[in-house]
Amino acid sequence: MNRREELALSLAEVRERIAKACAAAGRSPDEVELLAVTKTFPAEDVAILSDLGLTAFAENRDQEASRKTAEFAELRPGAPATWHMVGSLQRNKARSVLRWADRIDTVDSVRLADAVAKAATEPTEVLLQVSIDGDVARGGHPIGDLPRLADHVARSGELIFRGVMTVAPLGMSPQQAFAALYEAVTRLRVDHPDATVISAGMSGDLEDAIAHGSTCVRVGTALLGSRRLASP
């Protein structure tokens, strides 16, 4: 089986999982975006996924993503693609990341939001990364303080507040984590009705996330296989 056949099979399996999870939750598969996490994989894989109909891709390292997005543009000139930053972002890297990222999914502090806003040359879409268990050492803004950060981002003329992102923490079931996130987002939407994105669920727990309102699942391993060694 060649690489195109491998990816086509994996993509079909992931889409089937999404469809079944949506059916179980009484939702339409059209409500859930598949975001392909292509970190550590070559631009050639992104090109194949593009040929197979995917348009949303995620990276977590600026240097690798900068190179890969340029290579993809050469491989598939004009192909529709949106690129998401899903890794931890240092404030001094904001300007560099904005050269390739269409949306930053990991804004987790007022200081980072301000750095992104300062670096932006046009209105930039962002998600707020939420820490469900409060362990901000692993990234994310404490869920209890989410409204304050949301209000700050929404007041920025350079940022477009699209919603939230989280990773189910260790020591908590995905069901508990995603239910807590959905409750927080429901309250948040009272003041921010346009914050419709809930990016939650990955290869191992996307079904639980969809059952609790996820509108975007971030899939890497189930789609592309085991991670390769990271680029230097």
Phi, psi and omega in degrees: 000126179277175186297320180298318179294320178300312182291323178297318179294314180298318180297317178299320180293318179294317179297325177294320177299316179297315181298316180294320179295320178294319179298318180294330182266001182070033181240164175268140176302337179294344180279350187239118178276141174261114179257113182279118180272102190260011180303138181074355178259151187285163178299333178298323177293319177299319180299318179295316178298324176297316177300329182275000173109357178280146182230353183242126185226148184233141178228160182233000180228127187300312185298313180296316183293321179301316179291316185292319180297323178292318179296319179298319180298327177285323181288322183227072182303129176081357180292137180293132179200135170243140184245132184244136172270116182242008179258169177299134185242123174279145185301323183285355178259359186301314182297319180294316181297323182291351176288337181235335186275132174275333178213139176255118188262006189231035175286120186228014178201160176298319182295320178290319177302317180294323179294318178295317180298319180293325182279340186290137175259353175206162180307130187241130178285137178223153166247152175265123178279126187252133172264113182289321185261002178084001179275083185289349177297335179264011177096143178116149178268138181306133186299327181290339181255012184300318181302324181296315179292321179299316179298319181296314180295319182295333179282346182283130178285345182265346184246143175247113184279109184260339182153210188228162177221146175208164171239131178301125184285158174294145178085004178222138180292147177304323180299315179297315183297311184288330175294319179296319179296316182297320178298317180295319180293322178301317177292321182296324184291347175300317180264341183227071186296341181272357179276076190265348185275128169240103180267102183208144180101132178230198186306321186271345186221023184297328179298316179296321180294316180296323178297338181244034167092005180303138176250359181207120176252137184257108189241123177243288186302314182294340182262315187252348182100186181298146183297140171273168177297138181296150177291154180289000000 
